[in-house]
mmCIF file of C-alpha atoms in Angstrom:
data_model
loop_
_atom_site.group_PDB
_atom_site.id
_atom_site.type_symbol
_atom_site.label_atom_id
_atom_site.label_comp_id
_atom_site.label_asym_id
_atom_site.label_seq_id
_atom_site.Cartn_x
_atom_site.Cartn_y
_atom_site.Cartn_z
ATOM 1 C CA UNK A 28 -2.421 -27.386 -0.860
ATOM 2 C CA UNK A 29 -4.988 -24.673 -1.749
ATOM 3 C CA UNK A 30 -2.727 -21.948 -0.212
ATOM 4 C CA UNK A 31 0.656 -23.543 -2.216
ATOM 5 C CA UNK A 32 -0.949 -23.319 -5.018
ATOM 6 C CA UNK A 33 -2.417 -19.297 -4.763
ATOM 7 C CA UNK A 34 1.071 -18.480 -3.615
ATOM 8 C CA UNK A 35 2.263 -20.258 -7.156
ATOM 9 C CA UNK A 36 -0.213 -18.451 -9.151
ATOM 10 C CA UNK A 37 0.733 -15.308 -7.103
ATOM 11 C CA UNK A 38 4.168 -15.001 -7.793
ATOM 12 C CA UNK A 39 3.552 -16.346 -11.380
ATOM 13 C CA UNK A 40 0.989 -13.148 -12.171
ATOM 14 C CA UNK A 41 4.283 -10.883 -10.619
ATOM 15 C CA UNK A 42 6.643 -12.694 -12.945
ATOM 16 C CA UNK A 43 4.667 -12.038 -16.272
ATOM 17 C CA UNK A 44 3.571 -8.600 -14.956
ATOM 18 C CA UNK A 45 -0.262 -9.368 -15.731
ATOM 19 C CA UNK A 46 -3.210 -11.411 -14.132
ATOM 20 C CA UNK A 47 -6.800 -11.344 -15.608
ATOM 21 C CA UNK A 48 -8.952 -10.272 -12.849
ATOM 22 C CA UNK A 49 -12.446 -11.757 -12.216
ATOM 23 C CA UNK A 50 -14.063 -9.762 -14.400
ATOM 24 C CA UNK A 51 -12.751 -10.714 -17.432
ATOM 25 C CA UNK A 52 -9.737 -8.247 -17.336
ATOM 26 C CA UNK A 53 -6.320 -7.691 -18.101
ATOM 27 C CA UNK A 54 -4.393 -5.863 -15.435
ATOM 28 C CA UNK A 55 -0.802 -4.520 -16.145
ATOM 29 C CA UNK A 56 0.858 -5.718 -13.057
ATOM 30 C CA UNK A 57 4.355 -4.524 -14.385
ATOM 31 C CA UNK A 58 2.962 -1.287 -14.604
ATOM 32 C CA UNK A 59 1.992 -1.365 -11.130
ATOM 33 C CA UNK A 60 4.942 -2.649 -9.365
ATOM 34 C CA UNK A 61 7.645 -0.773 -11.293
ATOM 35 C CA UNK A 62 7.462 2.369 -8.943
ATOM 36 C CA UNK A 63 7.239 -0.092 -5.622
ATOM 37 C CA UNK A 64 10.198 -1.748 -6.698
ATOM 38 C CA UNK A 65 12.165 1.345 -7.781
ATOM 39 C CA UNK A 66 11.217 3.053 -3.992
ATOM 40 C CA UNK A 67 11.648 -0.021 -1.740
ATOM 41 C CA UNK A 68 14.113 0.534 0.652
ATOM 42 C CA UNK A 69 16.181 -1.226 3.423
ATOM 43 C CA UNK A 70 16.730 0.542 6.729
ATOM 44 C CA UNK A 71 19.275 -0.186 9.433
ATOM 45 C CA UNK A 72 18.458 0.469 13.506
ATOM 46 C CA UNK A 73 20.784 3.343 13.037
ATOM 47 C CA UNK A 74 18.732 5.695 10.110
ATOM 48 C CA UNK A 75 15.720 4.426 11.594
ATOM 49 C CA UNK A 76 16.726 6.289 14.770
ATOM 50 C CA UNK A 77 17.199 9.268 13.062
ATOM 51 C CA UNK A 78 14.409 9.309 11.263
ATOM 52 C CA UNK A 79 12.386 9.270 14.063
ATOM 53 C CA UNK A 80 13.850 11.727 16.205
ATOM 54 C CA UNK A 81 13.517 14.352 13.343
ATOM 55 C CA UNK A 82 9.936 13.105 12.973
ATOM 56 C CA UNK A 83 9.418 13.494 16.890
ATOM 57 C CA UNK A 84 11.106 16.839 16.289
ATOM 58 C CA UNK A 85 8.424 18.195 14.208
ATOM 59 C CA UNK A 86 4.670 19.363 15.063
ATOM 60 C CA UNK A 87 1.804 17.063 14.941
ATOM 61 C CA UNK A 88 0.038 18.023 11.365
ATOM 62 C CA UNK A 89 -3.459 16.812 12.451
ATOM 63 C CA UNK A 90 -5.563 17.610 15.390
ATOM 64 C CA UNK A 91 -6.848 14.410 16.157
ATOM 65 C CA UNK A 92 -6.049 10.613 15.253
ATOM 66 C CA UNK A 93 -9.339 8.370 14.477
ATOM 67 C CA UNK A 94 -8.505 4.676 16.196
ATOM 68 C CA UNK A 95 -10.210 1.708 14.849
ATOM 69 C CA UNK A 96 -10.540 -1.897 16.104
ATOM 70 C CA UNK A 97 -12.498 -4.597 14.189
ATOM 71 C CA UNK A 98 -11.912 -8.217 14.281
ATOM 72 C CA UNK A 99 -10.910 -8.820 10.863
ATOM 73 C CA UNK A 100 -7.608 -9.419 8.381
ATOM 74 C CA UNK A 101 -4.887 -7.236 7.818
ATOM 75 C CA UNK A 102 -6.341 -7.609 4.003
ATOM 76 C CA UNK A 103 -9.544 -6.585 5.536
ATOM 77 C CA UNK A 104 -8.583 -3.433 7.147
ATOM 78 C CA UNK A 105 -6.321 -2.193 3.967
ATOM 79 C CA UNK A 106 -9.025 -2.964 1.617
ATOM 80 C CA UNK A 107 -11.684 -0.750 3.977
ATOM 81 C CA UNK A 108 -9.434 2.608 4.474
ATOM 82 C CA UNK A 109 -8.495 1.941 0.472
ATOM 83 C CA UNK A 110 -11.966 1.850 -0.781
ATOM 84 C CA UNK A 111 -13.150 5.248 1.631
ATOM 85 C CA UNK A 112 -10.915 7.615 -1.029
ATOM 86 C CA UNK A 113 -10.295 9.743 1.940
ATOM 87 C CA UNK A 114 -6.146 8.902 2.662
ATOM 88 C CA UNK A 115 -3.555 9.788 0.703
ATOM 89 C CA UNK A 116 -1.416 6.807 1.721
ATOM 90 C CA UNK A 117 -2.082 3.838 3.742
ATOM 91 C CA UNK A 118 0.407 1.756 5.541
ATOM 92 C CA UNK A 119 0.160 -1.756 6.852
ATOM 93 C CA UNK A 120 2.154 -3.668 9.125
ATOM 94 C CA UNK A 121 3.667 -6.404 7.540
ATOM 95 C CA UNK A 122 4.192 -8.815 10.947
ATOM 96 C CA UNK A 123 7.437 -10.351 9.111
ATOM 97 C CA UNK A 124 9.487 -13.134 9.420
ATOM 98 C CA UNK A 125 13.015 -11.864 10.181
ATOM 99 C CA UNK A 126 14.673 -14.576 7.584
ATOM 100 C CA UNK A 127 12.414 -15.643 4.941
ATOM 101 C CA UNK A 128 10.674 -13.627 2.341
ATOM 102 C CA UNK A 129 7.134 -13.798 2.818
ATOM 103 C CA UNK A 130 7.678 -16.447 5.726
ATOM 104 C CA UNK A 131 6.752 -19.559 4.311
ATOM 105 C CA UNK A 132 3.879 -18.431 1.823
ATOM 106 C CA UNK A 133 5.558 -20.511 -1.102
ATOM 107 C CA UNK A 134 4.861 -23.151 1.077
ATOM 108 C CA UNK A 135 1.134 -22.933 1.652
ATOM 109 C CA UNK A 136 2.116 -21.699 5.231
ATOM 110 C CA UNK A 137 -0.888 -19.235 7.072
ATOM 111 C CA UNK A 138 -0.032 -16.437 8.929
ATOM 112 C CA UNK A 139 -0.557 -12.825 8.637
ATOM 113 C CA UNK A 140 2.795 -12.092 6.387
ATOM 114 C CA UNK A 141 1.901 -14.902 3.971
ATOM 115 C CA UNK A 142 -1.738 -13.360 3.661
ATOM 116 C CA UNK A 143 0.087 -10.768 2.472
ATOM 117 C CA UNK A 144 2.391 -12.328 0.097
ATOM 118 C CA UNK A 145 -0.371 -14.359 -1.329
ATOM 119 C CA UNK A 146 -2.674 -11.309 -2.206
ATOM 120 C CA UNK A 147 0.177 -8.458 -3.128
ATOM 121 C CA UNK A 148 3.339 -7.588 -4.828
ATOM 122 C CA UNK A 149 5.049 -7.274 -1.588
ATOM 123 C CA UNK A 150 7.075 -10.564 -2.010
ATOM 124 C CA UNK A 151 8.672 -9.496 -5.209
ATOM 125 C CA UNK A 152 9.704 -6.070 -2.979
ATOM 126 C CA UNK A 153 10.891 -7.877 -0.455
ATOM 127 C CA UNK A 154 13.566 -9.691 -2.909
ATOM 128 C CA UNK A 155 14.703 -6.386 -3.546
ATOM 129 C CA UNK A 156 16.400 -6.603 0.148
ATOM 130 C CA UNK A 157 18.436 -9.236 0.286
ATOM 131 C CA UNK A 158 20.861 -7.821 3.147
ATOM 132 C CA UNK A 159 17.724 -7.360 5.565
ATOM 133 C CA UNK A 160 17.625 -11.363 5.699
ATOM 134 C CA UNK A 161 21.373 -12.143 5.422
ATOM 135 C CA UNK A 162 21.358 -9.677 8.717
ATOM 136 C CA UNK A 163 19.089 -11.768 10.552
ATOM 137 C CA UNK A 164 20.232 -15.176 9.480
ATOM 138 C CA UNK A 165 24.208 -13.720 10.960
ATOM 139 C CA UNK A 166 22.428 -12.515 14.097
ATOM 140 C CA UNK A 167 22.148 -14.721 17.067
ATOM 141 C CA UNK A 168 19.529 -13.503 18.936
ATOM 142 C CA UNK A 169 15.746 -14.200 18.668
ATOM 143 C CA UNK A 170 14.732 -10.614 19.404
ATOM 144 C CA UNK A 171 15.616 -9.938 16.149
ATOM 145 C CA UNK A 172 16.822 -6.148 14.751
ATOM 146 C CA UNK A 173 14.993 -2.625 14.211
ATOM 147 C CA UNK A 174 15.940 -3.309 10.779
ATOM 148 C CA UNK A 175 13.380 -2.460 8.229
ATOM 149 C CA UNK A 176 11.941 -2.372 4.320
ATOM 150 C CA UNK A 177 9.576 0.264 3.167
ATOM 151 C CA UNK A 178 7.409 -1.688 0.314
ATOM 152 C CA UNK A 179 5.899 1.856 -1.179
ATOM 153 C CA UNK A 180 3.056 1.963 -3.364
ATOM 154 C CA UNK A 181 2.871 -1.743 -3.599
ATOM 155 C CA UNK A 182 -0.706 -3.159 -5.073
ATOM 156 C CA UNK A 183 -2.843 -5.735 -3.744
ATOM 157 C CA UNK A 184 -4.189 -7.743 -6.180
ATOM 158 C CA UNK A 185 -6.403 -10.695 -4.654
ATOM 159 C CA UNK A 186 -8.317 -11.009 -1.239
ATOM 160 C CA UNK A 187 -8.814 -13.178 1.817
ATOM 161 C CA UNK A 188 -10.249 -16.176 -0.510
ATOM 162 C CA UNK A 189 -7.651 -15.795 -3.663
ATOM 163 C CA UNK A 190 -9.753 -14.101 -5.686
ATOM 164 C CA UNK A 191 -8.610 -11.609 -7.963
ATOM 165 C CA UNK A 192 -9.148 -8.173 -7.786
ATOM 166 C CA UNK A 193 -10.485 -6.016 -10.764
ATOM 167 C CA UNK A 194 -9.356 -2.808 -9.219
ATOM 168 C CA UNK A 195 -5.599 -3.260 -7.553
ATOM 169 C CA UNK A 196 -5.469 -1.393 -4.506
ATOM 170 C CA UNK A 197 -2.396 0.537 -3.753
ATOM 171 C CA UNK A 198 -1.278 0.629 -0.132
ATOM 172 C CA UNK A 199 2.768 0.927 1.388
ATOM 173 C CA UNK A 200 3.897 -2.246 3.621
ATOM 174 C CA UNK A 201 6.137 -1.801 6.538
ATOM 175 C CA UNK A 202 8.321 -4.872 6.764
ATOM 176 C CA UNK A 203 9.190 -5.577 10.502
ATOM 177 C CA UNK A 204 9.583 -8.734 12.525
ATOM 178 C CA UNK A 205 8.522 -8.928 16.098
ATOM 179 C CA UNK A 206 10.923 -10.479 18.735
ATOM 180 C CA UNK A 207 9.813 -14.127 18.997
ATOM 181 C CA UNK A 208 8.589 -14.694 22.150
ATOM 182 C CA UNK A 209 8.404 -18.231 22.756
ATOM 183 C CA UNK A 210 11.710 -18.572 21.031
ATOM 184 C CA UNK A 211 13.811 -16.472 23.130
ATOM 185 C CA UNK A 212 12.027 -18.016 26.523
ATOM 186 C CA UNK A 213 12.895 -21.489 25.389
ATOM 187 C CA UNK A 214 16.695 -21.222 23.748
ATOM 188 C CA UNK A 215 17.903 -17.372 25.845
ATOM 189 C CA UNK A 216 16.129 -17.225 28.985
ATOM 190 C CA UNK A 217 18.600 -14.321 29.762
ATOM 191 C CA UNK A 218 16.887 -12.044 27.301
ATOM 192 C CA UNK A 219 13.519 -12.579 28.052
ATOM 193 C CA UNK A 220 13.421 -9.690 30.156
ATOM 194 C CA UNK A 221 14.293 -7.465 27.219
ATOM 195 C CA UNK A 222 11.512 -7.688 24.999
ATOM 196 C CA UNK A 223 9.380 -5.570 26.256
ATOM 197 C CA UNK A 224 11.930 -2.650 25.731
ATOM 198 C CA UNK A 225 12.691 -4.175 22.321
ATOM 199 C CA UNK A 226 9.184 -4.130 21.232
ATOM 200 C CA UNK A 227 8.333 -0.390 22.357
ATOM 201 C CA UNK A 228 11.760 0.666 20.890
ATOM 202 C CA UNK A 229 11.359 -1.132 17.938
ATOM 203 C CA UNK A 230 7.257 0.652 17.175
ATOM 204 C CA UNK A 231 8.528 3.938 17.570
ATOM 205 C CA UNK A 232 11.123 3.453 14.849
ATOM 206 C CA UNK A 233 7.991 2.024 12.654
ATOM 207 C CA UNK A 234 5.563 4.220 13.336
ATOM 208 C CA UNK A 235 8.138 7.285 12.722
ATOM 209 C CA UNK A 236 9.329 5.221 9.063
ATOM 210 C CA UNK A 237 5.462 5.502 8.241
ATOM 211 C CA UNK A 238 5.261 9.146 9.195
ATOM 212 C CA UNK A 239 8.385 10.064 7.071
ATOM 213 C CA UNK A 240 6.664 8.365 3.895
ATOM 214 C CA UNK A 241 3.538 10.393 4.102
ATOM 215 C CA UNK A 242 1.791 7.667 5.911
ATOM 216 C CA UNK A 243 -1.656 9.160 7.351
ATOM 217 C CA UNK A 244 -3.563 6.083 8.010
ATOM 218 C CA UNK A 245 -2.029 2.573 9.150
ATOM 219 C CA UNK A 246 -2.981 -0.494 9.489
ATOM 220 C CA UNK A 247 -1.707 -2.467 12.940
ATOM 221 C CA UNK A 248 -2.626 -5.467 14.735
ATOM 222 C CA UNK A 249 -1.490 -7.870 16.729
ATOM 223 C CA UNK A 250 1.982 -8.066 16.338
ATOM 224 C CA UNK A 251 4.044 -10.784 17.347
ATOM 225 C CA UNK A 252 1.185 -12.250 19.053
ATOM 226 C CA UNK A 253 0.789 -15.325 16.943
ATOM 227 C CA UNK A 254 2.977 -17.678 16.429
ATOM 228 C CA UNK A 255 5.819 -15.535 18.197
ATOM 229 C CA UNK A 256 3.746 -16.298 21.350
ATOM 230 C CA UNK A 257 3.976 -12.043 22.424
ATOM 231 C CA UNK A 258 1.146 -10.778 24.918
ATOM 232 C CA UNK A 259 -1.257 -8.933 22.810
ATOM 233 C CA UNK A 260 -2.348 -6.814 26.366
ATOM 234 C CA UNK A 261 1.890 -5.858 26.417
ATOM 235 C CA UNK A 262 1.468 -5.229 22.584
ATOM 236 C CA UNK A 263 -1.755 -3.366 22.460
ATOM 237 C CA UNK A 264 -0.553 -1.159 25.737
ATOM 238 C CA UNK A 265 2.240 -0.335 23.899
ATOM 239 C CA UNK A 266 0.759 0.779 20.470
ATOM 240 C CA UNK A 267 -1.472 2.457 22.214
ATOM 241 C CA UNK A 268 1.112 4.406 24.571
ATOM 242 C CA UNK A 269 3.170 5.958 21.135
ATOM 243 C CA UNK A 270 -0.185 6.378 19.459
ATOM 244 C CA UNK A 271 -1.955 8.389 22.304
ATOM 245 C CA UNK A 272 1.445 10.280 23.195
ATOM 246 C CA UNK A 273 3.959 11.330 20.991
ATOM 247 C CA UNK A 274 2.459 10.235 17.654
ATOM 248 C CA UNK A 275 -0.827 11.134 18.079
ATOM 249 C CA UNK A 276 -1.858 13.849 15.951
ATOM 250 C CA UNK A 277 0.911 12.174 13.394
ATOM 251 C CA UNK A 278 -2.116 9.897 11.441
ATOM 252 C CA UNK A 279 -5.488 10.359 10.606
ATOM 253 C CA UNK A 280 -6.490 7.470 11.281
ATOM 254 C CA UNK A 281 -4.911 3.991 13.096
ATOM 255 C CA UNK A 282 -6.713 0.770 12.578
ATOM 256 C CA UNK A 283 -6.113 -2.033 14.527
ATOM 257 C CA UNK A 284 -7.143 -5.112 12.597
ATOM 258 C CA UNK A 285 -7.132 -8.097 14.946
ATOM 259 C CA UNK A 286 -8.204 -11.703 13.238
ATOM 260 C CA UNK A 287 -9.533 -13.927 16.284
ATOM 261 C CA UNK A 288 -11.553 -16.904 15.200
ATOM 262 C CA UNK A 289 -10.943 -18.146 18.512
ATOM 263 C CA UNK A 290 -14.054 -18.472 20.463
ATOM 264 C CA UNK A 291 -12.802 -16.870 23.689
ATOM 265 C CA UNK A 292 -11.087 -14.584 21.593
ATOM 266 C CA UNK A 293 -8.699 -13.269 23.983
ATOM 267 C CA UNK A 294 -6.425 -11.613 21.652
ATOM 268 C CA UNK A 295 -8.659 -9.379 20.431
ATOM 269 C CA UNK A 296 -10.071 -9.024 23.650
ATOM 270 C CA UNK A 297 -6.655 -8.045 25.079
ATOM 271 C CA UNK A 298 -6.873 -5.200 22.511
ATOM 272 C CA UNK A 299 -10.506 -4.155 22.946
ATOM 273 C CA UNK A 300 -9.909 -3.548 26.998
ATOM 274 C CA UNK A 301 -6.791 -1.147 25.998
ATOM 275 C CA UNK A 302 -8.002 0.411 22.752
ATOM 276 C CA UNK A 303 -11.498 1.000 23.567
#
């Protein structure tokens, strides 16, 4: 109910285009969002492949990429990189539902995307792409597209625990859902076999969106590993495989923020062994 009800206030705050922040504050949250909602943008499978062969066309513009791991939240990792000054634009994996905005944050659901929606303006973005979920809910298949949204410049405005934030921090979401896993393996068998290709096809064309907008640190995770049911050793192998190869060089920094409150913790384990 707690959850619901931060989701509520959430959207509520985007709606007026203010929130008081715990210090007593008004923030202009219209302010804020007006350039994220003018820049968000939609992508199809087809620009997204050309965007990233002209990025994998051009030279590396750093000499080295710094890779992070830390068990913590997506919120977590943004919030670090943010508060360092030292990037000039942070992205962050938005692990999205493929046909609801924000999953089912409005409904006081917890995963990673509805962290997100809870704590940002990303859901109000995310409206501004209506043909990204009418794609998906045509489409058949559980794998999902390479479809995309950019969310630029988009401010987060509470943390982990709903509290508000005096000082919005300003980070750009990558909007792209995972194949499900455990959905295609119960209801198409016959495509199981695929998702391994999908998944590595479907980071390069993320990674390469993040390049084009002047990304130079990111924030990753676990992918698909949740309640898509994808193996986090097949998922970190693969980040780290386009991170070490063609797009290394590409970031400053990569952090891989990995939430495992399990107590064998074998997701983040999984990511340690092929990180570290």
């Amino acid at each position: 109910m707690r959850l619901k009800t931060i989701a509520q206030e959430t959207v509520a705050a985007l709606e007026r285009g203010s929130y008081t922040a715990s210090n007593g504050a008004t923030i202009d949250l219209a302010a804020l969002m007006r350039p994220c909602l003018d820049e968000t943008r939609c992508y199809t499978a087809d620009a997204l492949e050309g965007i990233r062969d002209s990025v994998l066309a051009t030279m590396p513009p750093h000499d080295h990429t710094l890779f992070e791991l830390a068990n913590e939240s997506t919120l977590q990792g943004a919030a670090r990189l943010a508060a360092s000054g030292t990037y000039a634009q942070i992205g962050v994996l938005n692990f999205a539902s493929a046909k609801n905005p924000g999953g089912g944050f409005l409904r006081g659901a917890q995963a990673q995307e509805e962290s997100l929606a809870r704590s940002s303006g990303l859901y109000l973005s995310l409206l501004r792409c209506p043909e990204y979920y009418a794609h998906h809910r045509r489409e058949k298949t559980l794998l999902y597209s390479d479809r995309m949204i950019f969310s630029p410049n988009c401010p987060i405005i509470r943390d982990d625990f709903g509290v508000w934030i005096n000082e919005p921090l300003i980070v750009s979401f990558i909007t792209s859902p995972a194949p499900n896993y455990g959905a295609v393996r119960s209801n198409e068998p016959e495509n199981l076999d695929q998702i391994p290709r999908v998944l590595d096809q479907r980071m390069g064309k993320l990674l390469a969106l993040a390049v084009d907008h002047g990304c130079d640190a990111l924030v990753l995770g676990a992918w698909g590993c949740g309640v898509f049911r994808n193996d986090p050793q097949l998922v970190a192998s693969l980040f780290r495989s386009h991170l070490r190869g063609a797009f290394y060089g590409r970031f400053r920094c990569v952090v891989f923020s990995v939430l495992d409150r399990t107590t064998q913790q074998k997701t983040y384990r999984a990511f340690e062994q092929v990180m570290v």
